[in-house]
Amino acid sequence: MLRRAVLQTFRQGLAQSFFKRYAVSLTETTVTHQPIETSDEAGEKSVPTQKTGDESGNTVVVAPPEFRFIYPEFLPDPAMERRNRLREKLERMDMLQRRSVIEIPEFYTGSIMAVTVADANSPNKFARFVGICIQRGGSGLRAWFILRNVVDKQGVEILYEMYCPLIQKIEVLRLERRLDESLLYLRDALPEYSTFPMDMEPERRLNNSVVPINPLKVKLRPRPWLERWERQNLQGVEDLNLPQRFYDRAEKVAKPWEKYDLMLHYRKTIPAEEQEKIFAEVHSQLQQQELKRKLRRRRGSDNEY
Amino acid sequence: MVFHKRRWLVRRLFFNHEQIRTMSRVKRRTTHPPYWHVLKNNQRTDEKISSDNLRFVQEVIQDKYKNKSPIKGSDLDIEKTEWDPKTKRSGVIARNIGVQHMWEKDGKKVICTVLHVLDNHVIRYVPPEEYAKSVIGAKMFKNRKPLGCLVVGAEASNPERFTRQYCSLFDEVGLLPKKRLARFIVTPNAALPPCTPLTAGHFVIGQAVDVYGKTIDYGFQGVVKRWGFKGGPASHGTTKFHRRGGTIGTGRDKARVWPGQKMPGHMGSERRFNRGLKIVRINMKYNIIYVKGTVPGPTNSIVQIFDTALPRRKFTEAPPHPTYFPPEDGTLPQEDIWDSSLHVFGSPSISV
């Protein structure tokens, strides 16, 4: 089942898998190492575990580096005042317990999803909502995502907590990424960019090893807007066509030194060594759960015939 | 009556000036321990010892404190005392390690504080007659029947960081010196012998507890954050009056500033009890208690947990008295115990 991969360091593997999975026409050359081989079965996105040896010669199991993109809520909140290793470990155990009951699939902002929740006020006690994921956040059991859709010419956004036990099913109808991490500008965009049919069918992808990036550029409605989009360096919107004074003011207000501020970025993220440890802890259980689900799906499809 | 949304900022709308005057002179915080405490932390920082002597010191420490086997219930000679509703049991020292969200069986989200019960051991028991002679005991039991006092320690650490006088407090029991000590007032029938371990099993699922802690230290804060004043307008020509207090007296009644007048000052780092918090989950393996609600103090601070003092939420049937001991026949207790109102994470999704 699991194939041996070439011995790589964590960071090398990270960069390489990043470029492989999120294939986009980049100007810089992609790293050309031996690619991580994925199995050919449809719907399977699991990657073989890499086994690195430490000094004593014992094999240390390391999770594949994609885990930090597929399961970002396993990483704790980086604020140092509120961190505690024991509590984070217990929270991760609870998260795995919940994941053993319901499948929380891989998704990104820009993916179109359908969520079914138990709702006492619905006619058949379940409410299903289809929408595009415009933002996701939180860590641990508080992880959430927002789905947006336009229903009867009314824009509707719903925030779902990923580990809430009222959620019956989360399906990803179209797995893709957009050019931005947060699609809040869809609130000021033309409504057709946020409209998705409620009875949309899940789309099957031919190439499972790469998550496509949709290079769509969205057209915004004329001003006034909810936020000053010209100050946010958005890639996924068309030219805003604003008077020059807006761009001048944006330049004055901008903080171009922030991208050089190493401590700022260090404080906002979990260090790579810790990420490795965290995912090494959880990956065996996650892989077992995936395997069980695949078997159930295959058995289910066999039973149809 | 003005409706204040942020209840935690408002103390009282109409307050009794007499009461405030007597309390405003009471010192609420000190940075030093009481005078009868021994010096705790080792003051000598740069002692030039050779590496051989250092190794010898560590050997001595290991010899002194080794061979501490876990104590079973039968080893200690605890008198078989009966529990009655007026019994006060010992409390427990724990660390507030953060907050976790859980869900009830109807889908409602609850915020639960995670409390990690540290390695508590009883250091000594002070009988009621002796405790009533101490400074605090005399004040507490001035006009009532005295109760005993259990000294409990938590978080064993390296003896090298403490002074000799502090380590000598633990010599009788032969334990590694503890970082944190606390006293719990107990009735004589709940007395425990020294060296008894206290764990998360001391508490019962569904019981109400009081948690004592020192609130978050905000430092010197202005009047808006400290007392919830509204300050002044942000614009419309206001000159230097955005977060100030405004008037501090009438000019007629008493013709001076009353004691207790709300002004900027040090906020936080005060003793507070959060009462009646319900225990919703106990993890016996890691000694963790999940308590519904929040406790005073920041994350990773030490708190003390007691059986509740609220009269309507006290025990109706006997809890583990005087404390919990794991079963003699070696059977492990249930690792994760949940309250019946909570949704267990491994169970199927809720359908209303």
XYZ file of C-alpha atoms in Angstrom:
657
model
C 0.000 0.000 0.000
C 2.582 2.534 1.081
C 5.513 3.045 -1.202
C 8.919 4.094 -0.003
C 9.883 7.600 -0.954
C 13.334 9.055 -1.287
C 14.886 10.331 1.940
C 14.249 14.052 2.095
C 14.450 16.729 4.708
C 11.204 18.231 5.863
C 11.723 21.593 4.215
C 12.799 20.181 0.890
C 9.817 17.929 0.836
C 7.597 20.811 1.822
C 8.726 23.054 -1.019
C 8.619 20.249 -3.528
C 5.182 19.015 -2.614
C 3.860 22.558 -2.510
C 4.887 23.136 -6.094
C 3.650 19.729 -7.164
C 0.208 19.924 -5.603
C -0.627 23.533 -6.265
C 0.492 23.644 -9.864
C 0.213 27.151 -11.204
C 2.102 28.886 -13.959
C 4.825 30.425 -11.839
C 7.547 32.561 -13.258
C 10.237 30.916 -11.158
C 11.340 27.391 -12.062
C 9.747 24.583 -10.133
C 11.943 22.354 -8.054
C 12.677 19.225 -10.047
C 13.286 16.435 -7.592
C 11.835 12.977 -7.827
C 8.106 13.486 -7.365
C 6.228 11.891 -4.490
C 4.382 8.991 -6.075
C 0.718 8.773 -5.320
C -1.389 5.665 -5.761
C -3.609 5.465 -8.785
C -6.899 4.720 -7.134
C -9.486 7.361 -7.748
C -10.362 9.598 -4.876
C -7.238 8.718 -2.967
C -5.010 11.568 -1.964
C -2.846 9.750 0.583
C 0.881 10.015 0.206
C 3.349 7.421 1.451
C 4.898 8.236 4.806
C 8.491 9.227 4.736
C 10.705 7.448 7.165
C 13.734 9.427 8.235
C 16.380 7.874 10.432
C 17.787 9.691 13.419
C 21.222 9.291 14.934
C 20.458 6.138 16.900
C 19.294 4.385 13.733
C 15.635 4.016 14.811
C 13.132 4.984 12.158
C 11.091 8.049 13.071
C 7.799 8.259 11.249
C 7.193 11.661 9.728
C 3.901 12.754 8.267
C 3.799 13.905 4.661
C 4.343 17.653 4.420
C 0.970 18.247 2.709
C -0.724 17.640 6.046
C -0.227 21.231 7.057
C -2.416 22.289 4.125
C -4.977 19.508 4.347
C -5.381 19.664 8.138
C -4.452 23.223 9.134
C -6.735 23.204 12.196
C -4.507 20.626 13.927
C -1.941 23.365 14.401
C -2.636 25.374 17.547
C -3.103 29.110 17.889
C 0.441 30.560 17.806
C -0.200 33.143 20.598
C 2.372 32.075 23.219
C 0.398 33.269 26.270
C -2.354 30.748 25.696
C -0.368 27.705 24.551
C -0.148 24.510 26.540
C 1.134 21.264 25.045
C -1.006 18.964 27.160
C -4.260 20.750 26.356
C -3.411 20.834 22.656
C -2.707 17.103 22.728
C -6.054 16.373 24.412
C -7.828 18.616 21.930
C -6.228 16.734 19.044
C -7.406 13.436 20.513
C -10.956 14.800 20.633
C -10.658 16.049 17.068
C -9.584 12.603 15.880
C -12.522 11.065 17.726
C -14.916 13.362 15.915
C -13.217 12.697 12.594
C -13.729 8.985 13.106
C -17.488 9.593 13.023
C -17.760 12.120 10.197
C -15.543 12.710 7.195
C -14.165 16.246 7.125
C -12.658 16.402 3.653
C -9.791 18.458 2.356
C -10.951 21.868 1.186
C -9.586 25.349 0.578
C -11.016 28.832 0.179
C -12.614 28.809 -3.225
C -13.896 25.238 -2.998
C -17.603 24.697 -3.412
C -19.045 22.675 -0.568
C -22.337 21.334 0.712
C -23.003 21.009 4.438
C -25.926 19.139 6.006
C -26.809 20.103 9.585
C -29.469 18.878 11.952
C -32.038 21.640 12.252
C -35.104 21.402 14.460
C -36.941 24.069 12.463
C -36.533 22.385 9.068
C -39.387 20.323 7.585
C -37.298 17.141 7.341
C -35.066 18.002 10.317
C -31.960 18.431 8.126
C -30.843 21.582 6.366
C -28.461 21.395 3.415
C -26.570 24.448 2.232
C -24.325 24.714 -0.806
C -21.823 27.524 -1.122
C -18.316 28.624 -1.896
C -15.880 28.703 0.994
C -14.792 32.327 1.335
C -12.793 32.086 4.548
C -11.578 29.529 6.988
C -9.952 29.910 10.354
C -9.752 28.859 13.968
C -7.671 26.092 15.397
C -8.519 22.894 17.209
C -12.152 22.237 17.951
C -12.995 25.851 17.202
C -12.081 25.554 13.513
C -14.687 27.172 11.267
C -15.355 28.058 7.649
C -17.830 30.392 5.938
C -19.905 29.333 2.942
C -21.449 31.928 0.668
C -24.241 31.608 -1.867
C -26.879 33.814 -3.433
C -30.378 32.473 -2.817
C -33.336 34.248 -4.449
C -31.124 37.281 -5.200
C -30.165 37.494 -1.502
C -26.549 36.857 -0.562
C -26.328 34.380 2.315
C -23.249 33.483 4.322
C -23.188 30.769 6.948
C -20.359 30.114 9.398
C -19.989 26.424 10.216
C -17.924 25.056 13.042
C -16.134 22.043 11.649
C -16.346 19.901 14.763
C -19.898 20.744 15.798
C -21.794 17.479 16.343
C -24.905 18.903 14.657
C -23.159 18.648 11.292
C -24.197 15.430 9.580
C -22.193 15.623 6.360
C -19.619 17.844 4.665
C -19.165 17.288 0.941
C -16.757 19.027 -1.360
C -18.510 19.461 -4.679
C -15.625 21.149 -6.429
C -12.150 21.112 -4.919
C -10.116 24.036 -6.167
C -8.223 27.041 -4.945
C -8.397 30.685 -5.885
C -5.716 33.302 -6.160
C -6.443 34.732 -2.680
C -6.614 33.183 0.784
C -9.766 35.103 1.667
C -12.623 35.741 -0.756
C -14.477 38.333 1.294
C -14.488 40.596 -1.784
C -17.239 38.411 -3.220
C -19.588 40.452 -1.031
C -18.859 43.454 -3.234
C -18.668 41.492 -6.462
C -21.410 40.916 -9.018
C -23.805 38.276 -7.711
C -23.109 35.745 -10.454
C -19.658 35.072 -8.952
C -21.280 33.829 -5.712
C -24.241 31.946 -7.176
C -24.145 28.172 -7.179
C -27.071 25.822 -7.739
C -28.337 24.152 -4.599
C -28.608 20.799 -6.337
C -25.058 20.879 -7.680
C -23.492 17.454 -8.202
C -20.026 16.611 -6.879
C -17.470 16.918 -9.682
C -14.953 14.153 -10.147
C -11.411 15.181 -10.839
C -9.220 13.344 -13.308
C -5.902 14.340 -11.825
C -5.981 13.757 -8.079
C -2.472 14.687 -7.102
C -2.808 18.360 -7.871
C -5.353 20.824 -6.505
C -6.138 23.194 -9.393
C -5.943 26.942 -8.906
C -8.790 28.781 -10.550
C -7.249 31.977 -11.983
C -10.627 33.689 -12.166
C -10.595 37.490 -11.869
C -13.800 38.738 -10.326
C -15.579 41.930 -11.367
C -16.635 44.169 -8.483
C -19.726 46.302 -8.321
C -19.215 50.082 -8.371
C -18.283 51.751 -5.076
C -19.194 52.055 -2.119
C -17.616 48.831 -0.933
C -17.468 47.151 2.452
C -13.683 47.365 2.599
C -10.955 49.258 0.819
C -10.080 46.525 -1.641
C -7.453 48.651 -3.378
C -5.301 48.486 -0.191
C -5.346 44.731 0.091
C -3.248 43.550 -2.814
C -5.891 41.165 -4.161
C -4.940 38.902 -7.025
C -8.390 37.587 -7.803
C -10.149 40.823 -8.765
C -10.186 42.636 -12.055
C -8.752 46.077 -12.387
C -10.626 48.267 -9.921
C -10.586 51.374 -12.156
C -10.383 53.833 -9.301
C -9.115 57.430 -9.463
C -5.376 57.713 -8.856
C -5.823 59.318 -5.399
C -7.025 55.980 -4.015
C -3.862 54.223 -5.081
C -1.708 57.103 -3.800
C -3.375 56.923 -0.413
C -2.998 53.136 -0.405
C 0.725 53.530 -0.998
C 1.039 56.028 1.847
C -0.825 53.755 4.236
C 0.892 50.548 3.158
C 3.438 48.742 5.355
C 5.927 47.315 2.838
C 8.452 46.497 5.589
C 6.175 43.818 7.062
C 7.288 41.211 4.584
C 10.841 41.569 5.908
C 9.760 41.346 9.549
C 10.938 37.866 10.507
C 9.769 38.045 14.120
C 6.270 39.003 13.050
C 5.992 35.966 10.813
C 7.629 33.771 13.456
C 5.061 34.831 16.027
C 2.193 34.174 13.633
C 3.193 30.610 12.756
C 4.107 27.372 14.467
C 7.781 26.412 13.901
C 8.426 23.664 11.382
C 9.896 21.255 13.958
C 6.786 21.489 16.083
C 4.533 21.045 13.072
C 6.438 17.878 12.246
C 5.905 16.557 15.758
C 2.212 17.392 15.781
C 1.465 15.748 12.459
C 3.619 12.740 13.264
C 1.367 12.251 16.294
C -1.888 12.297 14.382
C -1.087 11.037 10.921
C -1.301 7.307 11.599
C -4.835 7.647 12.961
C -5.870 9.924 10.102
C -4.523 7.481 7.539
C -6.343 4.597 9.219
C -9.585 6.566 9.083
C -9.049 7.320 5.383
C -8.395 3.667 4.610
C -11.542 2.588 6.451
C -13.588 5.113 4.503
C -12.160 3.965 1.209
C -12.977 0.348 2.037
C -16.507 1.330 2.996
C -16.931 3.235 -0.264
C -15.604 0.342 -2.310
C -17.780 -2.135 -0.455
C -20.728 0.175 -0.975
C -20.073 0.383 -4.740
C -19.639 -3.425 -4.870
C -22.969 -3.934 -3.174
C -24.685 -1.914 -5.874
C -23.982 -4.587 -8.492
C -31.587 51.631 35.555
C -28.915 51.719 32.878
C -28.458 48.392 31.089
C -24.757 47.524 30.911
C -23.889 44.898 28.353
C -20.364 44.268 29.573
C -21.131 43.025 33.052
C -17.547 42.293 33.921
C -16.621 45.972 33.734
C -19.365 47.255 36.016
C -18.921 46.813 39.757
C -22.018 48.442 41.124
C -24.211 51.267 39.915
C -25.254 52.623 43.299
C -22.739 51.847 46.013
C -22.758 52.277 49.726
C -20.206 54.965 50.570
C -19.789 53.727 54.155
C -18.801 50.245 53.039
C -16.480 51.552 50.361
C -14.747 53.809 52.867
C -13.916 50.938 55.201
C -12.752 48.631 52.392
C -10.799 51.221 50.409
C -8.003 51.293 52.978
C -7.588 47.504 52.977
C -4.440 46.464 51.156
C -5.590 44.150 48.375
C -2.264 43.020 46.995
C 1.271 42.471 48.238
C 4.359 41.406 46.396
C 5.832 39.661 49.446
C 4.609 36.593 51.361
C 3.458 36.784 55.022
C 6.203 37.297 57.624
C 5.844 33.817 59.104
C 6.755 32.131 55.795
C 10.354 30.942 55.356
C 12.411 32.233 52.482
C 11.573 30.038 49.528
C 13.740 30.595 46.489
C 17.472 30.142 46.464
C 19.061 33.577 46.466
C 22.627 32.463 45.614
C 22.833 32.640 41.852
C 26.528 32.491 40.956
C 28.019 29.883 43.209
C 31.326 28.658 41.894
C 31.293 24.912 42.553
C 33.526 22.477 40.728
C 31.816 19.975 38.456
C 32.780 17.100 40.809
C 31.060 18.785 43.719
C 28.026 19.493 41.595
C 27.790 15.816 40.717
C 28.160 14.929 44.386
C 25.318 17.311 45.292
C 23.075 15.687 42.705
C 23.937 12.222 44.033
C 23.035 13.329 47.544
C 19.692 14.629 46.311
C 18.947 11.383 44.504
C 19.852 9.311 47.559
C 17.688 11.405 49.787
C 14.551 11.320 47.683
C 14.676 7.991 45.868
C 12.497 4.976 46.517
C 9.187 6.736 46.642
C 6.726 4.016 45.713
C 3.109 4.917 44.970
C 1.024 4.799 48.091
C -1.989 2.510 48.135
C -5.019 3.167 50.271
C -4.259 0.248 52.564
C -0.703 1.452 53.330
C -1.834 4.632 54.963
C -3.524 4.255 58.279
C -6.607 6.293 57.572
C -9.318 5.993 60.144
C -12.493 4.804 58.480
C -14.524 7.951 58.989
C -18.096 8.451 57.930
C -19.123 11.176 55.545
C -21.886 13.509 56.653
C -23.327 16.572 54.860
C -21.377 18.940 57.110
C -17.989 17.447 56.183
C -15.516 19.714 54.486
C -13.141 17.724 52.273
C -9.723 18.752 51.140
C -9.292 20.796 48.001
C -6.804 20.318 45.206
C -4.159 22.460 43.507
C -4.456 22.554 39.742
C -3.196 24.475 36.760
C -5.571 26.222 34.382
C -4.237 24.995 31.045
C -6.768 26.669 28.813
C -10.226 26.496 27.410
C -11.864 23.878 25.202
C -15.236 24.058 23.532
C -17.602 21.137 23.942
C -21.163 20.540 22.904
C -24.208 19.415 24.867
C -26.573 16.718 23.671
C -28.941 19.292 22.142
C -26.145 20.892 20.126
C -25.531 23.888 22.367
C -21.894 24.887 22.645
C -20.351 25.214 26.109
C -17.018 26.717 27.033
C -15.153 24.425 29.394
C -11.988 25.287 31.265
C -9.385 22.541 31.329
C -7.772 22.144 34.754
C -4.750 19.906 35.135
C -4.538 18.475 38.650
C -0.823 18.556 39.455
C 0.994 15.998 41.604
C -0.650 16.936 44.898
C 0.577 15.398 48.116
C -0.559 16.110 51.648
C 2.354 17.595 53.605
C 0.837 17.711 57.077
C -2.392 17.969 58.970
C -2.838 20.666 61.591
C -5.521 19.689 64.146
C -8.226 22.273 65.009
C -6.883 23.276 68.447
C -3.416 23.978 67.072
C -4.698 25.803 63.992
C -6.901 28.094 66.068
C -3.732 29.427 67.751
C -2.126 30.531 64.475
C -2.537 34.062 63.143
C -4.983 33.234 60.364
C -6.730 30.500 62.342
C -7.452 32.831 65.239
C -9.036 35.378 62.900
C -11.081 32.771 61.087
C -12.434 30.922 64.098
C -12.820 33.845 66.458
C -16.432 33.132 67.284
C -16.974 29.666 65.945
C -15.863 26.117 66.328
C -12.336 25.623 64.931
C -11.647 23.282 62.026
C -8.456 21.518 61.003
C -6.116 22.508 58.215
C -4.442 20.341 55.575
C -1.239 21.612 54.005
C -1.060 20.310 50.450
C 1.832 20.748 48.048
C 1.951 20.459 44.258
C 4.514 20.317 41.481
C 7.655 18.643 42.780
C 10.881 20.213 41.560
C 14.628 20.253 42.009
C 15.678 20.964 45.628
C 18.611 23.051 44.374
C 16.352 25.957 43.503
C 14.971 26.274 47.031
C 16.511 27.295 50.350
C 17.328 24.803 53.086
C 14.555 26.125 55.331
C 11.963 25.573 52.616
C 13.180 22.042 51.847
C 13.052 21.227 55.565
C 9.263 21.684 55.425
C 9.131 18.493 53.355
C 11.716 16.504 55.331
C 9.155 14.890 57.611
C 7.287 13.372 54.701
C 10.404 12.714 52.652
C 9.006 14.277 49.500
C 10.755 16.358 46.872
C 10.052 20.005 47.660
C 6.952 21.336 45.947
C 6.773 24.581 44.050
C 3.359 25.497 45.364
C 1.801 25.025 48.805
C -1.786 25.593 49.862
C -3.873 25.184 52.976
C -7.328 23.667 52.899
C -9.721 23.951 55.824
C -11.129 20.508 56.603
C -13.295 18.957 59.268
C -11.373 16.479 61.465
C -13.138 13.486 59.925
C -11.703 14.411 56.493
C -8.121 14.602 57.741
C -5.536 12.821 55.611
C -2.152 11.444 56.672
C 0.994 13.016 55.177
C 2.162 11.779 51.763
C -1.368 11.017 50.540
C -1.688 11.730 46.827
C -4.681 13.728 45.614
C -5.785 13.180 42.026
C -8.579 14.155 39.665
C -10.608 11.244 41.037
C -11.092 13.228 44.236
C -14.020 14.898 42.472
C -17.255 13.490 41.129
C -18.770 14.103 37.705
C -21.593 16.603 37.855
C -20.566 18.132 41.162
C -20.225 21.862 41.643
C -16.835 23.279 42.589
C -15.461 26.640 43.618
C -12.240 27.694 41.963
C -9.948 30.216 43.577
C -7.393 32.052 41.507
C -5.670 35.352 41.091
C -7.224 37.337 38.251
C -5.331 38.440 35.168
C -2.909 41.247 35.957
C -3.713 44.207 33.696
C -1.259 46.549 35.362
C -1.939 50.235 35.724
C -5.147 50.870 33.822
C -7.197 53.903 33.085
C -10.670 54.593 34.220
C -12.413 53.369 31.061
C -11.000 49.841 31.212
C -10.835 49.603 35.001
C -14.271 50.924 35.950
C -16.172 50.985 32.665
C -16.443 54.744 32.384
C -17.643 56.102 29.070
C -14.983 58.778 28.725
C -15.681 61.610 26.299
C -16.542 62.064 22.618
C -13.931 60.980 20.121
C -14.447 63.988 17.871
C -16.701 67.053 17.534
C -14.043 69.376 18.853
C -13.235 67.549 22.109
C -9.957 68.825 23.525
C -7.980 66.229 25.464
C -11.026 64.504 26.953
C -11.390 61.096 25.355
C -10.669 58.550 28.110
C -10.643 60.655 31.251
C -12.767 60.320 34.362
C -14.408 63.694 34.503
C -15.760 65.001 37.766
C -14.709 63.393 41.061
C -17.040 65.096 43.508
C -19.951 67.458 43.910
C -18.251 70.304 45.778
C -21.090 70.513 48.313
C -21.592 67.182 50.202
C -18.578 66.720 52.512
C -16.582 69.129 50.283
C -13.815 66.614 49.509
C -13.153 63.506 47.453
C -14.801 60.479 49.067
C -12.578 57.464 49.818
C -13.211 54.814 47.230
C -13.592 57.300 44.391
C -13.073 55.391 41.143
C -9.812 56.490 39.569
C -7.078 54.947 37.442
C -4.844 52.439 39.204
C -3.642 48.894 39.331
C -6.203 46.468 37.909
C -6.207 42.729 38.327
C -4.026 40.260 40.218
C -6.694 39.907 42.917
C -8.019 36.905 44.784
C -11.320 35.760 43.355
C -13.562 32.730 43.647
C -15.732 31.504 40.779
C -18.424 29.537 42.539
C -20.704 26.741 41.505
C -18.831 25.581 38.387
C -20.011 22.174 37.213
C -17.534 19.385 36.472
C -18.508 17.924 33.092
C -15.635 15.591 32.289
C -12.775 13.920 34.136
C -9.784 12.295 32.473
C -8.229 9.921 35.005
C -5.190 9.061 32.886
C -3.870 12.608 32.568
C -5.504 13.937 35.794
C -7.590 16.510 33.958
C -10.875 18.076 35.023
C -13.108 19.928 32.564
C -15.203 22.542 34.292
C -18.138 24.350 32.678
C -17.399 28.050 32.658
C -14.255 30.058 33.232
C -11.923 30.418 36.194
C -10.026 33.468 37.455
C -6.541 33.935 36.131
C -4.652 33.599 32.878
C -3.783 30.361 31.087
C -1.090 28.266 32.801
C -1.745 29.843 36.199
C -2.217 27.868 39.405
C -5.707 27.650 40.899
C -7.245 25.855 43.851
C -10.382 23.767 43.509
C -12.762 23.101 46.416
C -16.120 21.430 46.852
C -18.665 24.176 46.498
C -19.799 26.374 49.365
C -23.116 27.181 47.668
C -25.760 25.614 49.907
C -28.090 24.349 47.193
C -25.359 22.648 45.179
C -23.638 20.715 47.913
C -23.366 16.957 47.981
C -26.473 14.919 48.700
C -24.677 11.571 48.652
C -21.180 10.680 49.797
C -18.259 11.624 47.520
C -14.918 9.750 47.691
C -14.258 10.381 51.365
C -11.714 11.423 52.564
C -10.216 11.182 49.077
C -10.109 8.862 46.049
C -7.807 5.847 45.943
C -7.430 3.618 42.890
C -8.989 0.151 43.440
C -6.812 -2.364 45.304
C -7.295 -5.216 42.848
C -5.364 -3.385 40.140
C -8.359 -2.781 37.845
C -7.853 0.526 36.103
C -10.623 3.065 36.522
C -12.513 4.295 33.485
C -10.119 6.614 31.723
C -12.472 9.284 30.389
C -15.677 9.983 32.315
C -18.262 12.293 30.730
C -21.285 14.022 32.218
C -24.597 12.741 30.869
C -25.477 16.151 29.389
C -22.413 16.327 27.138
C -22.048 14.932 23.641
C -19.153 12.474 23.538
C -16.960 13.114 20.495
C -16.728 9.533 19.341
C -20.492 9.032 19.313
C -22.708 9.632 16.240
C -23.729 13.142 15.214
C -26.692 14.729 16.951
C -29.980 14.666 15.063
C -32.738 16.812 16.561
